[in-house]
PDB file of C-alpha atoms and ligand atoms in Angstrom:
ATOM      1  CA  MET A   1      -0.001  -0.001  -0.004  1.00 84.00           C
ATOM      2  CA  ALA A   2       1.168   3.572  -0.706  1.00 96.00           C
ATOM      3  CA  MET A   3       1.965   5.553   2.438  1.00 98.00           C
ATOM      4  CA  ALA A   4       1.260   9.256   2.763  1.00 98.00           C
ATOM      5  CA  LEU A   5       1.345  11.931   5.439  1.00 98.00           C
ATOM      6  CA  ILE A   6       0.174  15.521   5.400  1.00 98.00           C
ATOM      7  CA  VAL A   7       0.102  18.084   8.206  1.00 98.00           C
ATOM      8  CA  HIS A   8      -1.212  21.612   8.548  1.00 98.00           C
ATOM      9  CA  GLY A   9      -0.329  24.361  10.979  1.00 97.00           C
ATOM     10  CA  GLY A  10      -3.432  26.529  10.565  1.00 95.00           C
ATOM     11  CA  ALA A  11      -4.975  28.766   7.959  1.00 93.00           C
ATOM     12  CA  GLY A  12      -5.186  32.538   8.190  1.00 88.00           C
ATOM     13  CA  GLU A  13      -3.106  35.623   7.625  1.00 83.00           C
ATOM     14  CA  ILE A  14       0.143  34.330   9.009  1.00 86.00           C
ATOM     15  CA  PRO A  15       2.336  37.431   9.382  1.00 86.00           C
ATOM     16  CA  ASP A  16       5.591  37.494   7.350  1.00 90.00           C
ATOM     17  CA  ALA A  17       7.716  37.076  10.469  1.00 90.00           C
ATOM     18  CA  ALA A  18       5.794  33.928  11.424  1.00 90.00           C
ATOM     19  CA  VAL A  19       6.031  32.237   8.021  1.00 93.00           C
ATOM     20  CA  ALA A  20       9.374  30.481   8.552  1.00 95.00           C
ATOM     21  CA  PRO A  21       8.559  29.148  12.045  1.00 95.00           C
ATOM     22  CA  HIS A  22       5.254  27.813  10.727  1.00 96.00           C
ATOM     23  CA  ARG A  23       6.776  26.231   7.646  1.00 97.00           C
ATOM     24  CA  GLU A  24       9.684  24.688   9.515  1.00 98.00           C
ATOM     25  CA  GLY A  25       7.511  23.516  12.381  1.00 98.00           C
ATOM     26  CA  ALA A  26       5.191  21.811   9.910  1.00 98.00           C
ATOM     27  CA  ARG A  27       8.165  20.283   8.087  1.00 98.00           C
ATOM     28  CA  ARG A  28       9.608  18.860  11.329  1.00 98.00           C
ATOM     29  CA  ALA A  29       6.237  17.423  12.329  1.00 98.00           C
ATOM     30  CA  ALA A  30       5.829  15.714   8.943  1.00 98.00           C
ATOM     31  CA  GLN A  31       9.355  14.298   9.180  1.00 98.00           C
ATOM     32  CA  ILE A  32       8.607  12.859  12.618  1.00 98.00           C
ATOM     33  CA  GLY A  33       5.374  11.266  11.427  1.00 98.00           C
ATOM     34  CA  TRP A  34       6.937   9.969   8.215  1.00 98.00           C
ATOM     35  CA  LYS A  35       9.787   8.274  10.091  1.00 98.00           C
ATOM     36  CA  ILE A  36       7.211   6.310  12.077  1.00 98.00           C
ATOM     37  CA  LEU A  37       5.423   5.223   8.890  1.00 98.00           C
ATOM     38  CA  ARG A  38       8.674   4.287   7.133  1.00 98.00           C
ATOM     39  CA  GLU A  39       9.735   2.129  10.048  1.00 98.00           C
ATOM     40  CA  GLY A  40       6.458   0.212   9.797  1.00 98.00           C
ATOM     41  CA  GLY A  41       4.509   2.158  12.467  1.00 98.00           C
ATOM     42  CA  CYS A  42       0.778   2.672  12.239  1.00 98.00           C
ATOM     43  CA  ALA A  43      -1.031   5.743  10.956  1.00 98.00           C
ATOM     44  CA  LEU A  44      -2.457   6.558  14.394  1.00 98.00           C
ATOM     45  CA  ASP A  45       0.988   6.695  15.969  1.00 98.00           C
ATOM     46  CA  ALA A  46       2.300   8.845  13.122  1.00 98.00           C
ATOM     47  CA  VAL A  47      -0.587  11.293  13.446  1.00 99.00           C
ATOM     48  CA  GLN A  48      -0.174  11.516  17.214  1.00 98.00           C
ATOM     49  CA  ALA A  49       3.579  12.082  17.071  1.00 98.00           C
ATOM     50  CA  ALA A  50       3.317  14.730  14.345  1.00 98.00           C
ATOM     51  CA  ILE A  51       0.686  16.620  16.337  1.00 98.00           C
ATOM     52  CA  VAL A  52       2.580  16.355  19.620  1.00 98.00           C
ATOM     53  CA  ALA A  53       5.559  17.989  17.863  1.00 98.00           C
ATOM     54  CA  MET A  54       3.400  20.929  16.809  1.00 98.00           C
ATOM     55  CA  GLU A  55       1.614  21.164  20.192  1.00 98.00           C
ATOM     56  CA  ASP A  56       5.026  21.546  21.822  1.00 97.00           C
ATOM     57  CA  ASP A  57       6.052  24.215  19.295  1.00 96.00           C
ATOM     58  CA  SER A  58       4.873  27.659  20.444  1.00 94.00           C
ATOM     59  CA  ALA A  59       4.580  28.829  16.812  1.00 94.00           C
ATOM     60  CA  PHE A  60       1.224  27.050  16.694  1.00 95.00           C
ATOM     61  CA  ASP A  61      -2.116  27.680  18.366  1.00 94.00           C
ATOM     62  CA  ALA A  62      -2.209  24.244  20.045  1.00 96.00           C
ATOM     63  CA  GLY A  63      -0.769  22.940  23.267  1.00 96.00           C
ATOM     64  CA  PHE A  64       1.933  25.356  24.470  1.00 95.00           C
ATOM     65  CA  GLY A  65       1.311  28.458  22.347  1.00 92.00           C
ATOM     66  CA  SER A  66      -2.486  28.264  22.404  1.00 95.00           C
ATOM     67  CA  TYR A  67      -4.438  31.511  22.327  1.00 94.00           C
ATOM     68  CA  LEU A  68      -5.716  32.621  25.715  1.00 94.00           C
ATOM     69  CA  ASN A  69      -9.447  33.048  26.293  1.00 95.00           C
ATOM     70  CA  ARG A  70     -11.035  36.205  27.680  1.00 94.00           C
ATOM     71  CA  ASP A  71     -10.158  35.095  31.217  1.00 96.00           C
ATOM     72  CA  GLY A  72      -6.502  34.823  30.212  1.00 95.00           C
ATOM     73  CA  GLN A  73      -6.509  30.998  30.300  1.00 96.00           C
ATOM     74  CA  VAL A  74      -5.806  28.325  27.713  1.00 96.00           C
ATOM     75  CA  GLU A  75      -8.689  26.012  26.848  1.00 98.00           C
ATOM     76  CA  MET A  76      -7.499  23.397  24.425  1.00 98.00           C
ATOM     77  CA  ASP A  77      -9.462  21.016  22.174  1.00 98.00           C
ATOM     78  CA  ALA A  78      -8.242  17.954  20.262  1.00 98.00           C
ATOM     79  CA  SER A  79      -9.548  14.958  18.368  1.00 98.00           C
ATOM     80  CA  ILE A  80      -8.210  11.778  16.722  1.00 99.00           C
ATOM     81  CA  MET A  81      -9.840   9.152  14.571  1.00 98.00           C
ATOM     82  CA  ASP A  82      -8.922   5.645  13.474  1.00 98.00           C
ATOM     83  CA  GLY A  83     -10.074   4.974   9.924  1.00 98.00           C
ATOM     84  CA  ARG A  84      -9.851   1.214  10.433  1.00 98.00           C
ATOM     85  CA  THR A  85     -12.585   0.966  13.080  1.00 98.00           C
ATOM     86  CA  LEU A  86     -14.080   4.485  12.975  1.00 98.00           C
ATOM     87  CA  ASP A  87     -13.104   4.742  16.652  1.00 98.00           C
ATOM     88  CA  ALA A  88     -12.754   8.365  17.627  1.00 98.00           C
ATOM     89  CA  GLY A  89     -11.668  10.317  20.705  1.00 98.00           C
ATOM     90  CA  ALA A  90     -11.904  13.978  21.583  1.00 99.00           C
ATOM     91  CA  VAL A  91     -11.371  16.401  24.424  1.00 98.00           C
ATOM     92  CA  ALA A  92     -12.434  20.028  24.839  1.00 98.00           C
ATOM     93  CA  GLY A  93     -11.720  22.844  27.238  1.00 98.00           C
ATOM     94  CA  VAL A  94      -8.695  21.216  28.872  1.00 98.00           C
ATOM     95  CA  GLN A  95      -6.290  23.540  30.653  1.00 98.00           C
ATOM     96  CA  ARG A  96      -3.830  21.273  32.455  1.00 98.00           C
ATOM     97  CA  VAL A  97      -2.784  18.814  29.753  1.00 98.00           C
ATOM     98  CA  GLN A  98       0.460  19.378  27.914  1.00 97.00           C
ATOM     99  CA  ASN A  99      -0.533  17.305  24.854  1.00 98.00           C
ATOM    100  CA  PRO A 100      -4.299  17.234  24.343  1.00 98.00           C
ATOM    101  CA  ILE A 101      -3.911  14.884  21.337  1.00 98.00           C
ATOM    102  CA  VAL A 102      -2.470  12.205  23.624  1.00 98.00           C
ATOM    103  CA  LEU A 103      -5.497  12.565  25.888  1.00 98.00           C
ATOM    104  CA  ALA A 104      -7.844  12.408  22.900  1.00 98.00           C
ATOM    105  CA  ARG A 105      -6.195   9.106  21.957  1.00 98.00           C
ATOM    106  CA  ARG A 106      -6.736   7.755  25.473  1.00 98.00           C
ATOM    107  CA  VAL A 107     -10.404   8.785  25.268  1.00 98.00           C
ATOM    108  CA  MET A 108     -10.641   6.949  21.931  1.00 98.00           C
ATOM    109  CA  GLU A 109      -9.271   3.855  23.589  1.00 98.00           C
ATOM    110  CA  SER A 110     -11.796   4.123  26.462  1.00 98.00           C
ATOM    111  CA  GLU A 111     -15.534   3.434  26.377  1.00 97.00           C
ATOM    112  CA  HIS A 112     -16.205   7.073  25.455  1.00 98.00           C
ATOM    113  CA  THR A 113     -15.646   9.360  22.481  1.00 98.00           C
ATOM    114  CA  PHE A 114     -15.701  12.854  24.012  1.00 98.00           C
ATOM    115  CA  LEU A 115     -14.734  14.232  27.427  1.00 98.00           C
ATOM    116  CA  ILE A 116     -14.606  17.886  28.418  1.00 98.00           C
ATOM    117  CA  ALA A 117     -12.896  20.176  30.884  1.00 98.00           C
ATOM    118  CA  ARG A 118     -12.516  18.937  34.468  1.00 97.00           C
ATOM    119  CA  GLY A 119     -13.842  15.470  33.684  1.00 98.00           C
ATOM    120  CA  ALA A 120     -11.357  15.081  30.851  1.00 98.00           C
ATOM    121  CA  GLU A 121      -8.528  16.166  33.170  1.00 98.00           C
ATOM    122  CA  ARG A 122      -9.615  13.718  35.853  1.00 98.00           C
ATOM    123  CA  PHE A 123      -9.611  10.968  33.213  1.00 98.00           C
ATOM    124  CA  ALA A 124      -6.134  12.090  32.144  1.00 98.00           C
ATOM    125  CA  GLU A 125      -4.825  11.628  35.687  1.00 97.00           C
ATOM    126  CA  GLU A 126      -6.523   8.250  35.984  1.00 97.00           C
ATOM    127  CA  SER A 127      -4.905   7.115  32.773  1.00 96.00           C
ATOM    128  CA  GLY A 128      -1.420   8.146  33.893  1.00 96.00           C
ATOM    129  CA  ILE A 129      -1.075  11.540  32.157  1.00 97.00           C
ATOM    130  CA  THR A 130       0.626  14.004  34.514  1.00 94.00           C
ATOM    131  CA  LEU A 131      -1.336  17.252  34.783  1.00 97.00           C
ATOM    132  CA  VAL A 132       0.611  20.490  34.486  1.00 96.00           C
ATOM    133  CA  ASP A 133       0.085  23.856  36.160  1.00 95.00           C
ATOM    134  CA  PRO A 134      -2.210  25.772  33.712  1.00 93.00           C
ATOM    135  CA  ALA A 135       0.095  28.791  34.088  1.00 92.00           C
ATOM    136  CA  ARG A 136       2.816  26.730  32.380  1.00 92.00           C
ATOM    137  CA  MET A 137       0.696  26.423  29.242  1.00 93.00           C
ATOM    138  CA  ARG A 138       0.540  30.228  28.815  1.00 93.00           C
ATOM    139  CA  ALA A 139       3.228  31.113  26.284  1.00 91.00           C
ATOM    140  CA  PRO A 140       4.779  34.585  26.821  1.00 92.00           C
ATOM    141  CA  ALA A 141       3.787  35.734  23.294  1.00 90.00           C
ATOM    142  CA  GLN A 142       0.187  34.733  23.970  1.00 90.00           C
ATOM    143  CA  ILE A 143       0.120  36.617  27.271  1.00 92.00           C
ATOM    144  CA  ALA A 144       1.258  39.729  25.383  1.00 89.00           C
ATOM    145  CA  ILE A 145      -1.521  39.189  22.766  1.00 87.00           C
ATOM    146  CA  TRP A 146      -4.069  38.768  25.567  1.00 90.00           C
ATOM    147  CA  HIS A 147      -3.037  42.068  27.179  1.00 89.00           C
ATOM    148  CA  GLU A 148      -3.393  43.747  23.829  1.00 88.00           C
ATOM    149  CA  CYS A 149      -6.866  42.208  23.398  1.00 88.00           C
ATOM    150  CA  LEU A 150      -7.970  43.651  26.765  1.00 89.00           C
ATOM    151  CA  VAL A 151      -7.251  47.098  25.399  1.00 88.00           C
ATOM    152  CA  HIS A 152      -8.334  46.477  21.792  1.00 86.00           C
ATOM    153  CA  PRO A 153     -10.738  43.502  21.683  1.00 83.00           C
ATOM    154  CA  PRO A 154     -10.261  41.519  18.462  1.00 78.00           C
ATOM    155  CA  ALA A 155     -12.728  41.439  15.611  1.00 71.00           C
ATOM    156  CA  PRO A 156     -15.560  38.916  15.681  1.00 67.00           C
ATOM    157  CA  GLN A 157     -14.643  35.273  14.969  1.00 63.00           C
ATOM    158  CA  ARG A 158     -14.807  35.300  11.150  1.00 66.00           C
ATOM    159  CA  ALA A 159     -12.579  38.324  10.794  1.00 63.00           C
ATOM    160  CA  GLN A 160      -9.871  36.611  12.823  1.00 62.00           C
ATOM    161  CA  PHE A 161      -8.959  34.425   9.866  1.00 61.00           C
ATOM    162  CA  VAL A 162      -8.199  37.387   7.643  1.00 56.00           C
ATOM    163  CA  PRO A 163      -5.384  39.824   8.506  1.00 49.00           C
ATOM    164  CA  PRO A 164      -3.772  40.038  10.961  1.00 45.00           C
ATOM    165  CA  ARG A 165      -3.595  36.689  12.710  1.00 56.00           C
ATOM    166  CA  GLY A 166      -0.845  34.829  14.490  1.00 51.00           C
ATOM    167  CA  GLY A 167      -1.133  31.216  15.602  1.00 60.00           C
ATOM    168  CA  GLY A 168      -2.365  28.144  13.854  1.00 88.00           C
ATOM    169  CA  THR A 169      -4.415  25.097  14.722  1.00 95.00           C
ATOM    170  CA  VAL A 170      -2.590  21.880  13.808  1.00 98.00           C
ATOM    171  CA  GLY A 171      -3.699  18.684  12.120  1.00 98.00           C
ATOM    172  CA  CYS A 172      -2.397  15.559  10.413  1.00 98.00           C
ATOM    173  CA  VAL A 173      -3.698  12.799   8.158  1.00 98.00           C
ATOM    174  CA  ALA A 174      -1.669   9.629   7.502  1.00 98.00           C
ATOM    175  CA  VAL A 175      -1.934   6.401   5.557  1.00 98.00           C
ATOM    176  CA  ASP A 176       0.336   3.573   6.724  1.00 98.00           C
ATOM    177  CA  ARG A 177       1.771   0.664   4.748  1.00 97.00           C
ATOM    178  CA  ASN A 178      -1.192  -1.526   5.693  1.00 98.00           C
ATOM    179  CA  GLY A 179      -3.570   0.982   4.131  1.00 97.00           C
ATOM    180  CA  ASN A 180      -4.867   2.175   7.510  1.00 98.00           C
ATOM    181  CA  LEU A 181      -5.821   5.808   7.757  1.00 98.00           C
ATOM    182  CA  ALA A 182      -5.895   8.139  10.750  1.00 98.00           C
ATOM    183  CA  ALA A 183      -6.480  11.843  11.255  1.00 99.00           C
ATOM    184  CA  GLY A 184      -6.142  14.248  14.177  1.00 99.00           C
ATOM    185  CA  THR A 185      -6.587  17.917  14.981  1.00 98.00           C
ATOM    186  CA  SER A 186      -5.505  20.045  17.973  1.00 98.00           C
ATOM    187  CA  THR A 187      -6.147  23.693  18.804  1.00 97.00           C
ATOM    188  CA  GLY A 188      -6.228  26.423  21.398  1.00 96.00           C
ATOM    189  CA  GLY A 189      -9.282  27.777  19.566  1.00 95.00           C
ATOM    190  CA  THR A 190      -9.720  31.394  18.577  1.00 92.00           C
ATOM    191  CA  LYS A 191      -8.060  34.485  20.027  1.00 90.00           C
ATOM    192  CA  PHE A 192      -9.772  35.964  23.097  1.00 91.00           C
ATOM    193  CA  LYS A 193     -12.624  33.463  22.774  1.00 93.00           C
ATOM    194  CA  ARG A 194     -15.400  33.381  25.350  1.00 94.00           C
ATOM    195  CA  ALA A 195     -14.583  30.933  28.159  1.00 97.00           C
ATOM    196  CA  GLY A 196     -16.226  27.616  27.326  1.00 97.00           C
ATOM    197  CA  ARG A 197     -16.313  28.255  23.577  1.00 96.00           C
ATOM    198  CA  VAL A 198     -15.609  25.122  21.518  1.00 97.00           C
ATOM    199  CA  GLY A 199     -15.009  25.211  17.777  1.00 96.00           C
ATOM    200  CA  ASP A 200     -14.914  22.517  15.106  1.00 97.00           C
ATOM    201  CA  SER A 201     -11.568  20.916  15.985  1.00 98.00           C
ATOM    202  CA  PRO A 202     -12.734  18.330  18.553  1.00 98.00           C
ATOM    203  CA  LEU A 203     -16.024  17.633  16.786  1.00 98.00           C
ATOM    204  CA  ILE A 204     -15.866  14.382  14.864  1.00 98.00           C
ATOM    205  CA  GLY A 205     -16.877  15.020  11.248  1.00 98.00           C
ATOM    206  CA  CYS A 206     -16.254  18.763  11.550  1.00 98.00           C
ATOM    207  CA  GLY A 207     -12.558  19.301  12.376  1.00 98.00           C
ATOM    208  CA  VAL A 208     -11.546  15.693  11.756  1.00 98.00           C
ATOM    209  CA  TYR A 209     -12.627  12.494  10.030  1.00 99.00           C
ATOM    210  CA  ALA A 210     -11.011   9.241   8.847  1.00 98.00           C
ATOM    211  CA  ASP A 211     -12.436   6.185   7.151  1.00 98.00           C
ATOM    212  CA  ASN A 212     -10.213   3.513   5.617  1.00 98.00           C
ATOM    213  CA  ALA A 213     -12.775   3.024   2.836  1.00 98.00           C
ATOM    214  CA  LEU A 214     -12.297   6.595   1.586  1.00 98.00           C
ATOM    215  CA  GLY A 215      -9.690   8.787   3.270  1.00 98.00           C
ATOM    216  CA  GLY A 216      -9.079  11.208   6.090  1.00 98.00           C
ATOM    217  CA  ALA A 217      -9.337  14.966   6.686  1.00 98.00           C
ATOM    218  CA  SER A 218      -8.339  17.687   9.150  1.00 98.00           C
ATOM    219  CA  ALA A 219      -9.802  21.176   8.938  1.00 97.00           C
ATOM    220  CA  THR A 220      -8.792  24.584  10.251  1.00 96.00           C
ATOM    221  CA  GLY A 221     -10.249  28.058  10.155  1.00 95.00           C
ATOM    222  CA  TRP A 222     -13.392  29.720  11.401  1.00 93.00           C
ATOM    223  CA  GLY A 223     -14.728  26.889  13.542  1.00 95.00           C
ATOM    224  CA  GLU A 224     -18.327  28.012  13.790  1.00 94.00           C
ATOM    225  CA  ALA A 225     -18.658  27.865   9.977  1.00 95.00           C
ATOM    226  CA  ILE A 226     -16.730  24.591   9.580  1.00 97.00           C
ATOM    227  CA  THR A 227     -19.032  23.002  12.170  1.00 98.00           C
ATOM    228  CA  ARG A 228     -22.182  24.081  10.342  1.00 98.00           C
ATOM    229  CA  VAL A 229     -21.176  22.259   7.164  1.00 98.00           C
ATOM    230  CA  VAL A 230     -19.546  19.254   8.959  1.00 98.00           C
ATOM    231  CA  LEU A 231     -16.614  19.944   6.675  1.00 98.00           C
ATOM    232  CA  SER A 232     -14.298  16.964   7.238  1.00 98.00           C
ATOM    233  CA  LYS A 233     -17.004  14.364   6.777  1.00 98.00           C
ATOM    234  CA  PHE A 234     -18.289  16.280   3.753  1.00 98.00           C
ATOM    235  CA  ALA A 235     -14.833  16.097   2.182  1.00 98.00           C
ATOM    236  CA  VAL A 236     -14.137  12.466   3.077  1.00 98.00           C
ATOM    237  CA  ASP A 237     -17.481  11.397   1.630  1.00 98.00           C
ATOM    238  CA  ALA A 238     -16.600  13.302  -1.542  1.00 98.00           C
ATOM    239  CA  LEU A 239     -13.513  11.072  -1.982  1.00 98.00           C
ATOM    240  CA  ALA A 240     -15.807   8.274  -3.173  1.00 96.00           C
ATOM    241  CA  HIS A 241     -15.137   6.902  -6.656  1.00 90.00           C
ATOM    242  CA  ALA A 242     -11.439   7.686  -6.217  1.00 84.00           C
ATOM    243  CA  ARG A 243     -11.878  11.387  -6.852  1.00 95.00           C
ATOM    244  CA  ASP A 244      -8.604  13.293  -6.688  1.00 98.00           C
ATOM    245  CA  PRO A 245      -8.086  14.680  -3.140  1.00 98.00           C
ATOM    246  CA  ARG A 246      -6.804  17.940  -4.588  1.00 98.00           C
ATOM    247  CA  GLU A 247     -10.043  18.493  -6.431  1.00 98.00           C
ATOM    248  CA  VAL A 248     -12.109  17.348  -3.437  1.00 98.00           C
ATOM    249  CA  ALA A 249     -10.267  19.752  -1.083  1.00 98.00           C
ATOM    250  CA  ARG A 250     -11.000  22.620  -3.433  1.00 98.00           C
ATOM    251  CA  ALA A 251     -14.663  21.658  -3.677  1.00 98.00           C
ATOM    252  CA  ALA A 252     -14.933  21.410   0.109  1.00 98.00           C
ATOM    253  CA  ILE A 253     -13.530  24.892   0.712  1.00 98.00           C
ATOM    254  CA  GLU A 254     -15.774  26.295  -2.057  1.00 98.00           C
ATOM    255  CA  HIS A 255     -18.748  24.678  -0.334  1.00 98.00           C
ATOM    256  CA  LEU A 256     -17.652  26.183   3.040  1.00 97.00           C
ATOM    257  CA  ALA A 257     -17.431  29.668   1.498  1.00 97.00           C
ATOM    258  CA  ARG A 258     -20.599  29.420  -0.615  1.00 98.00           C
ATOM    259  CA  ARG A 259     -22.877  27.839   1.936  1.00 98.00           C
ATOM    260  CA  VAL A 260     -21.930  29.656   5.153  1.00 97.00           C
ATOM    261  CA  GLY A 261     -19.403  32.317   4.162  1.00 95.00           C
ATOM    262  CA  GLY A 262     -16.683  30.300   5.856  1.00 94.00           C
ATOM    263  CA  VAL A 263     -12.945  30.890   5.783  1.00 93.00           C
ATOM    264  CA  GLY A 264     -10.379  28.220   6.413  1.00 95.00           C
ATOM    265  CA  GLY A 265      -8.482  25.265   5.011  1.00 96.00           C
ATOM    266  CA  ILE A 266      -8.492  21.495   4.805  1.00 98.00           C
ATOM    267  CA  ILE A 267      -5.952  18.715   4.286  1.00 98.00           C
ATOM    268  CA  LEU A 268      -6.880  15.313   2.859  1.00 98.00           C
ATOM    269  CA  ALA A 269      -5.291  11.947   2.180  1.00 98.00           C
ATOM    270  CA  ASP A 270      -7.099   9.161   0.405  1.00 98.00           C
ATOM    271  CA  ARG A 271      -6.811   5.381   0.690  1.00 97.00           C
ATOM    272  CA  LEU A 272      -4.569   5.306  -2.398  1.00 97.00           C
ATOM    273  CA  GLY A 273      -1.967   7.425  -0.635  1.00 98.00           C
ATOM    274  CA  ARG A 274      -2.689  10.656  -2.480  1.00 98.00           C
ATOM    275  CA  VAL A 275      -2.928  13.994  -0.687  1.00 98.00           C
ATOM    276  CA  GLY A 276      -4.723  17.261  -1.281  1.00 98.00           C
ATOM    277  CA  PHE A 277      -5.274  20.590   0.383  1.00 98.00           C
ATOM    278  CA  SER A 278      -7.077  23.832  -0.155  1.00 98.00           C
ATOM    279  CA  PHE A 279      -7.628  27.121   1.708  1.00 96.00           C
ATOM    280  CA  ASN A 280      -9.343  30.448   1.078  1.00 95.00           C
ATOM    281  CA  THR A 281      -7.302  32.387   3.632  1.00 92.00           C
ATOM    282  CA  PRO A 282      -4.176  34.356   2.696  1.00 91.00           C
ATOM    283  CA  ARG A 283      -1.881  31.586   4.001  1.00 93.00           C
ATOM    284  CA  MET A 284      -1.861  28.077   5.367  1.00 96.00           C
ATOM    285  CA  ALA A 285       1.114  26.224   6.887  1.00 96.00           C
ATOM    286  CA  LEU A 286       1.462  22.802   5.228  1.00 97.00           C
ATOM    287  CA  ALA A 287       3.878  19.930   4.846  1.00 98.00           C
ATOM    288  CA  TYR A 288       3.451  16.561   3.126  1.00 98.00           C
ATOM    289  CA  ILE A 289       5.248  13.548   1.847  1.00 98.00           C
ATOM    290  CA  VAL A 290       3.988  10.573  -0.184  1.00 98.00           C
ATOM    291  CA  GLU A 291       5.704   7.441  -1.482  1.00 96.00           C
ATOM    292  CA  GLY A 292       8.176   8.295  -4.148  1.00 95.00           C
ATOM    293  CA  MET A 293       9.134  11.661  -2.685  1.00 98.00           C
ATOM    294  CA  ASP A 294      12.679  11.955  -1.267  1.00 96.00           C
ATOM    295  CA  GLU A 295      11.837  14.578   1.251  1.00 98.00           C
ATOM    296  CA  VAL A 296       9.021  16.521   2.875  1.00 98.00           C
ATOM    297  CA  SER A 297       7.611  19.416   0.912  1.00 98.00           C
ATOM    298  CA  ALA A 298       6.682  22.326   3.241  1.00 98.00           C
ATOM    299  CA  ASN A 299       4.977  25.583   2.480  1.00 96.00           C
ATOM    300  CA  CYS A 300       3.320  28.545   4.154  1.00 94.00           C
TER     301      CYS A 300
HETATM  302  N1  LIG B   1     -10.889  25.914  13.850  1.00 93.08           N
HETATM  303  C1  LIG B   1     -10.327  26.389  15.096  1.00 93.08           C
HETATM  304  C2  LIG B   1     -11.430  26.823  16.011  1.00 93.08           C
HETATM  305  O1  LIG B   1     -12.378  27.416  15.532  1.00 93.08           O
HETATM  306  C3  LIG B   1      -9.382  27.504  14.923  1.00 93.08           C
HETATM  307  C4  LIG B   1      -8.344  27.369  13.833  1.00 93.08           C
HETATM  308  O2  LIG B   1      -8.426  26.433  13.017  1.00 93.08           O
HETATM  309  O3  LIG B   1      -7.444  28.173  13.764  1.00 93.08           O
HETATM  310  O4  LIG B   1     -11.336  26.606  17.184  1.00 93.08           O
END
């Protein structure tokens, strides 16, 4: 089977100064995931490892580096899906977990699919994940942005994905050598969001979807709009009849824009090991590698 791996580091107006950190962070994450696939690892492990790398990189709006909410706290969301079984796991509103994608995977492996806030953190502890002081998740650059927001509150949600915008949600889709697909997404949500606000990222079918029979997707952008069109499931379903993922990604973003005025981006991989992406924002951080390529191609 043809292996493939694609990651994104968010769609929006990524300022010039942030382009290189986004591109290189996405490249590193893709290299980490690809190494796992090449050594015979499974798609789920590759997706998790690539996302952990971006969660730990403060260039991205996920894990350490997440935007702060109006109360000055991080509230992180993540999801992961196994295309083999359609098992899925998600968490939302967690503040004391260094790598929300790892917790989402544990949820997937439990009897549940979605845990939120304190209950998710209690489950993390029970499953052996050490909780961190929430203050440790507040990256200095994000504290500065939060102070600025107190003085000049940011534009409503949609406008945050057009200039100027900093961070970037992260996501990954992978196909392993056994033809198994997995996808994951992790985010700190939107800048200065209301406490308790949850976007598309942890919602199965919206910010993430994977089905071995078709392909996998991870979305980013204005979460309220992505949720309303259930974008990732829409795109994965459109991969039927071996349609080219590049064309499907374009059609999905056109649908997002046409139907609900949405802005954002999507990455896709299909069961044949082909990848595609599309975005209608000024920039999107991306990196991918498929069989036959010597090295990761990264862009922003
Ligand atoms: N979709 C994410 C959310 O709305 C944000 C992003 O992708 O940048 O929470």
